[in-house]
Tab-separated table of C-alpha atoms in Angstrom:
chain	number	residue	atom	x	y	z
A	891	MET	CA	0.000	0.000	0.000
A	892	SER	CA	1.258	3.475	-0.793
A	893	ALA	CA	1.134	6.247	1.798
A	894	PRO	CA	-1.423	8.793	0.538
A	895	ILE	CA	-1.500	12.365	1.771
A	896	GLY	CA	-3.688	12.536	4.879
A	897	TYR	CA	-3.575	8.767	5.429
A	898	ASP	CA	-3.646	9.076	9.227
A	899	LEU	CA	-6.672	11.381	9.145
A	900	ILE	CA	-8.471	8.965	6.831
A	901	VAL	CA	-7.905	6.073	9.242
A	902	GLN	CA	-9.126	8.198	12.163
A	903	GLN	CA	-12.304	8.988	10.217
A	904	LEU	CA	-12.745	5.317	9.358
A	905	ILE	CA	-12.076	3.663	12.728
A	906	PRO	CA	-13.684	4.841	15.988
A	907	GLY	CA	-11.063	5.436	18.672
A	908	TYR	CA	-8.090	5.118	16.325
A	909	ALA	CA	-6.538	8.374	17.542
A	910	SER	CA	-6.103	6.844	21.027
A	911	LEU	CA	-4.940	3.404	19.912
A	912	ALA	CA	-1.238	4.186	19.566
A	913	ARG	CA	-1.158	5.855	22.986
A	914	LEU	CA	-2.926	2.895	24.582
A	915	ALA	CA	-0.763	0.296	22.836
A	916	VAL	CA	2.483	1.959	23.913
A	917	ALA	CA	1.224	2.461	27.480
A	918	LEU	CA	0.370	-1.244	27.707
A	919	LEU	CA	3.825	-2.331	26.605
A	920	ALA	CA	5.493	0.238	28.837
A	921	ALA	CA	3.715	-1.327	31.813
A	922	SER	CA	4.886	-4.857	30.967
A	923	PRO	CA	7.687	-6.572	32.923
A	924	LEU	CA	10.084	-6.857	29.958
A	925	ALA	CA	9.334	-3.839	27.768
A	926	GLY	CA	9.097	-1.763	30.924
A	927	ARG	CA	12.853	-2.099	31.394
A	928	GLN	CA	15.098	0.845	30.566
A	929	GLY	CA	16.326	0.693	26.972
A	930	ALA	CA	14.096	-2.260	26.004
A	931	ALA	CA	14.060	-3.365	22.364
A	932	VAL	CA	10.576	-3.016	20.841
A	933	LEU	CA	9.338	-4.079	17.396
A	934	VAL	CA	6.653	-2.217	15.440
A	935	ALA	CA	5.462	-4.729	12.838
A	936	GLY	CA	3.704	-3.014	9.939
A	937	CYS	CA	4.663	0.481	11.079
A	938	GLY	CA	2.656	2.242	8.363
A	939	THR	CA	3.156	5.989	8.533
A	940	GLY	CA	4.511	5.790	12.080
A	941	ALA	CA	1.643	6.550	14.477
A	942	GLU	CA	2.837	3.997	17.045
A	943	LEU	CA	6.442	5.157	16.636
A	944	VAL	CA	5.511	8.778	17.364
A	945	GLU	CA	3.792	7.709	20.568
A	946	ALA	CA	6.592	5.336	21.553
A	947	ARG	CA	9.163	8.098	21.174
A	948	ALA	CA	6.993	10.423	23.294
A	949	GLN	CA	6.288	7.953	26.093
A	950	ARG	CA	9.496	5.923	26.078
A	951	PRO	CA	12.374	7.770	24.400
A	952	ASP	CA	14.732	5.173	25.909
A	953	TRP	CA	13.295	2.326	23.844
A	954	ARG	CA	15.382	0.872	21.027
A	955	LEU	CA	12.802	0.742	18.236
A	956	THR	CA	12.787	-1.435	15.140
A	957	ALA	CA	10.185	-0.460	12.535
A	958	ILE	CA	9.351	-2.829	9.706
A	959	ASP	CA	6.905	-2.653	6.824
A	960	PRO	CA	6.862	-4.432	3.452
A	961	SER	CA	5.797	-1.168	1.775
A	962	ALA	CA	8.658	1.119	0.747
A	963	GLU	CA	6.177	4.021	0.475
A	964	MET	CA	4.934	3.571	4.036
A	965	LEU	CA	8.479	3.318	5.375
A	966	ALA	CA	9.491	6.464	3.507
A	967	ALA	CA	6.528	8.370	4.951
A	968	ALA	CA	7.329	7.189	8.479
A	969	ARG	CA	11.038	8.016	8.139
A	970	GLN	CA	10.223	11.491	6.847
A	971	ARG	CA	7.936	11.979	9.832
A	972	LEU	CA	10.332	10.691	12.503
A	973	GLY	CA	13.870	10.811	11.167
A	974	ALA	CA	16.420	8.093	11.798
A	975	GLU	CA	17.475	8.749	15.391
A	976	GLY	CA	16.706	5.872	17.743
A	977	ILE	CA	14.871	3.794	15.125
A	978	SER	CA	16.136	0.921	13.010
A	979	TRP	CA	14.204	0.883	9.714
A	980	ARG	CA	13.714	-2.343	7.764
A	981	GLN	CA	11.685	-2.994	4.629
A	982	SER	CA	10.706	-6.515	5.579
A	983	SER	CA	7.942	-8.814	6.695
A	984	VAL	CA	8.158	-10.177	10.217
A	985	GLU	CA	8.597	-13.663	8.743
A	986	ASP	CA	11.808	-12.551	6.984
A	987	LEU	CA	13.163	-10.474	9.854
A	988	GLN	CA	15.191	-13.316	11.442
A	989	ALA	CA	15.320	-11.689	14.861
A	990	ASP	CA	14.499	-14.623	17.139
A	991	GLY	CA	14.198	-13.611	20.799
A	992	CYS	CA	15.420	-10.066	20.122
A	993	PHE	CA	12.495	-7.991	21.407
A	994	ALA	CA	10.920	-7.361	24.780
A	995	GLY	CA	7.650	-6.275	23.184
A	996	ALA	CA	5.915	-5.729	19.862
A	997	LEU	CA	3.052	-3.772	18.326
A	998	SER	CA	0.960	-4.918	15.364
A	999	VAL	CA	-1.926	-2.626	14.393
A	1000	LEU	CA	-4.224	-3.405	11.426
A	1001	VAL	CA	-1.915	-6.027	9.905
A	1002	LEU	CA	-3.351	-9.475	10.667
A	1003	GLN	CA	-6.706	-8.514	9.114
A	1004	SER	CA	-5.089	-8.242	5.665
A	1005	LEU	CA	-3.662	-11.788	5.748
A	1006	PRO	CA	-5.710	-14.787	4.544
A	1007	ASP	CA	-6.384	-17.576	7.022
A	1008	ASP	CA	-4.705	-20.219	4.890
A	1009	GLY	CA	-1.626	-20.592	7.069
A	1010	THR	CA	-0.509	-17.015	6.432
A	1011	LYS	CA	-2.047	-15.630	9.615
A	1012	LEU	CA	-0.463	-18.420	11.662
A	1013	ALA	CA	2.940	-17.864	10.035
A	1014	PHE	CA	2.754	-14.148	10.861
A	1015	LEU	CA	1.801	-14.736	14.493
A	1016	ALA	CA	4.407	-17.472	14.928
A	1017	ALA	CA	7.104	-15.178	13.539
A	1018	LEU	CA	6.042	-12.465	15.997
A	1019	ALA	CA	6.208	-14.947	18.870
A	1020	ARG	CA	9.702	-16.071	17.811
A	1021	SER	CA	10.891	-12.474	17.655
A	1022	LEU	CA	10.008	-11.934	21.321
A	1023	GLU	CA	11.872	-12.949	24.414
A	1024	PRO	CA	9.978	-15.582	26.464
A	1025	GLY	CA	7.429	-13.559	28.414
A	1026	GLY	CA	7.536	-10.713	25.893
A	1027	GLN	CA	4.203	-9.144	25.054
A	1028	LEU	CA	2.401	-8.202	21.836
A	1029	VAL	CA	-0.361	-5.639	21.341
A	1030	LEU	CA	-2.522	-6.782	18.417
A	1031	VAL	CA	-5.319	-4.632	16.925
A	1032	ASP	CA	-7.463	-5.672	13.965
A	1033	LEU	CA	-10.893	-5.788	12.380
A	1034	MET	CA	-12.653	-8.880	13.709
A	1035	ALA	CA	-15.445	-10.956	12.199
A	1036	PRO	CA	-18.846	-9.906	13.558
A	1037	GLU	CA	-20.690	-12.090	16.026
A	1038	ARG	CA	-24.036	-13.443	14.929
A	1039	SER	CA	-26.591	-11.042	16.313
A	1040	ALA	CA	-29.941	-9.604	15.325
A	1041	LEU	CA	-28.384	-6.195	15.970
A	1042	GLN	CA	-25.439	-6.625	13.603
A	1043	ARG	CA	-27.116	-4.714	10.765
A	1044	GLN	CA	-27.520	-1.732	13.085
A	1045	VAL	CA	-23.818	-1.944	14.017
A	1046	GLY	CA	-22.888	-1.867	10.328
A	1047	GLU	CA	-25.109	1.154	9.720
A	1048	ALA	CA	-23.570	2.887	12.748
A	1049	TRP	CA	-20.097	2.417	11.277
A	1050	LEU	CA	-21.189	4.157	8.075
A	1051	GLY	CA	-22.837	6.895	10.130
A	1052	PHE	CA	-19.645	7.399	12.125
A	1053	GLN	CA	-17.668	7.782	8.901
A	1054	ARG	CA	-20.114	10.355	7.506
A	1055	ALA	CA	-20.135	12.305	10.783
A	1056	SER	CA	-16.321	12.277	10.755
A	1057	GLY	CA	-16.302	13.871	7.299
A	1058	LEU	CA	-14.819	10.891	5.484
A	1059	GLU	CA	-14.590	11.747	1.789
A	1060	ALA	CA	-11.536	9.748	0.753
A	1061	ASP	CA	-10.829	8.546	-2.759
A	1062	PRO	CA	-12.140	4.969	-3.230
A	1063	GLU	CA	-8.621	3.906	-4.239
A	1064	VAL	CA	-7.395	5.007	-0.816
A	1065	LEU	CA	-10.240	3.364	1.085
A	1066	GLU	CA	-10.173	0.042	-0.746
A	1067	PRO	CA	-7.064	-1.411	0.971
A	1068	LEU	CA	-8.546	-0.421	4.335
A	1069	THR	CA	-12.039	-1.799	3.804
A	1070	GLN	CA	-11.932	-4.414	1.009
A	1071	GLY	CA	-10.068	-7.682	0.554
A	1072	LEU	CA	-9.729	-8.207	4.306
A	1073	TYR	CA	-9.853	-11.511	6.175
A	1074	PRO	CA	-11.293	-10.875	9.642
A	1075	ILE	CA	-11.676	-13.823	12.011
A	1076	GLY	CA	-13.697	-14.401	15.168
A	1077	GLU	CA	-12.323	-14.558	18.687
A	1078	ALA	CA	-12.485	-18.344	18.893
A	1079	ARG	CA	-10.331	-18.645	15.771
A	1080	LEU	CA	-7.953	-15.976	17.060
A	1081	ASN	CA	-7.534	-17.891	20.320
A	1082	SER	CA	-6.694	-21.035	18.370
A	1083	LEU	CA	-4.160	-19.272	16.162
A	1084	VAL	CA	-2.341	-17.394	18.912
A	1085	ASN	CA	-2.088	-20.522	21.063
A	1086	ALA	CA	-0.662	-22.470	18.120
A	1087	ALA	CA	1.777	-19.615	17.430
A	1088	GLY	CA	3.178	-19.671	20.966
A	1089	PHE	CA	1.147	-17.026	22.801
A	1090	SER	CA	-1.072	-17.214	25.856
A	1091	ASP	CA	-4.802	-16.558	25.586
A	1092	PRO	CA	-5.436	-12.955	24.496
A	1093	ALA	CA	-6.730	-10.333	26.934
A	1094	LYS	CA	-9.056	-7.837	25.246
A	1095	ILE	CA	-7.959	-4.254	25.778
A	1096	PHE	CA	-9.957	-2.325	23.154
A	1097	GLN	CA	-13.159	-2.555	21.136
A	1098	ALA	CA	-14.905	-0.082	18.847
A	1099	LEU	CA	-17.571	-1.610	16.615
A	1100	GLY	CA	-15.727	-4.378	14.731
A	1101	TYR	CA	-12.213	-3.300	15.697
A	1102	GLU	CA	-10.698	-5.067	18.682
A	1103	GLY	CA	-7.358	-4.972	20.450
A	1104	PHE	CA	-5.671	-7.708	22.454
A	1105	LEU	CA	-2.668	-8.099	24.720
A	1106	LEU	CA	-0.767	-11.361	24.206
A	1107	GLN	CA	2.247	-12.841	25.951
A	1108	ARG	CA	4.777	-15.257	24.517
A	1109	THR	CA	4.755	-18.474	26.485
A	1110	PRO	CA	8.078	-19.718	27.937
């Protein structure tokens, strides 16, 4: 995905609560036993335009950050925004990173949802688990599959209403990667995948309509 002008504003208009997600995700890791240490190494997997990196630098300037994204355009936008100081930039997927046990914590926001559940999601989660020290924690935020409910149609209409009220008028080419061709899963499937990948059961830390956030910990 390229990094369009105003990308961060578009995502804020699309996703309720997105503006607070980076702050919450960093605060969660900063409170963890391993990433809470001075100078901890933290991975931002799928850094996009750098929202989590901005917050990490503000809350924990002592962290040694590694930012990865397969998109050269996204990386360029994030580097322009943040500069090079204190951040190691890598155009890479987490599967190709080859950084086993290197990180005390990791952030992954709106990445898993774009991966098909044909082994690709499991490979991504397993690679994240391998990259962490035993006991290291991951904050994972994604669009989830809706539960079966008679009220689900109303929830879908509310999401569209939220977007209109937020003034969302983005080009369809910009919105498509954020809203189409996604592979959301339910919580039961997520539990199965994260356990198979080497994480403990997820603790929910955020929900806004279909978007949910979880705190996971690598098992010993």
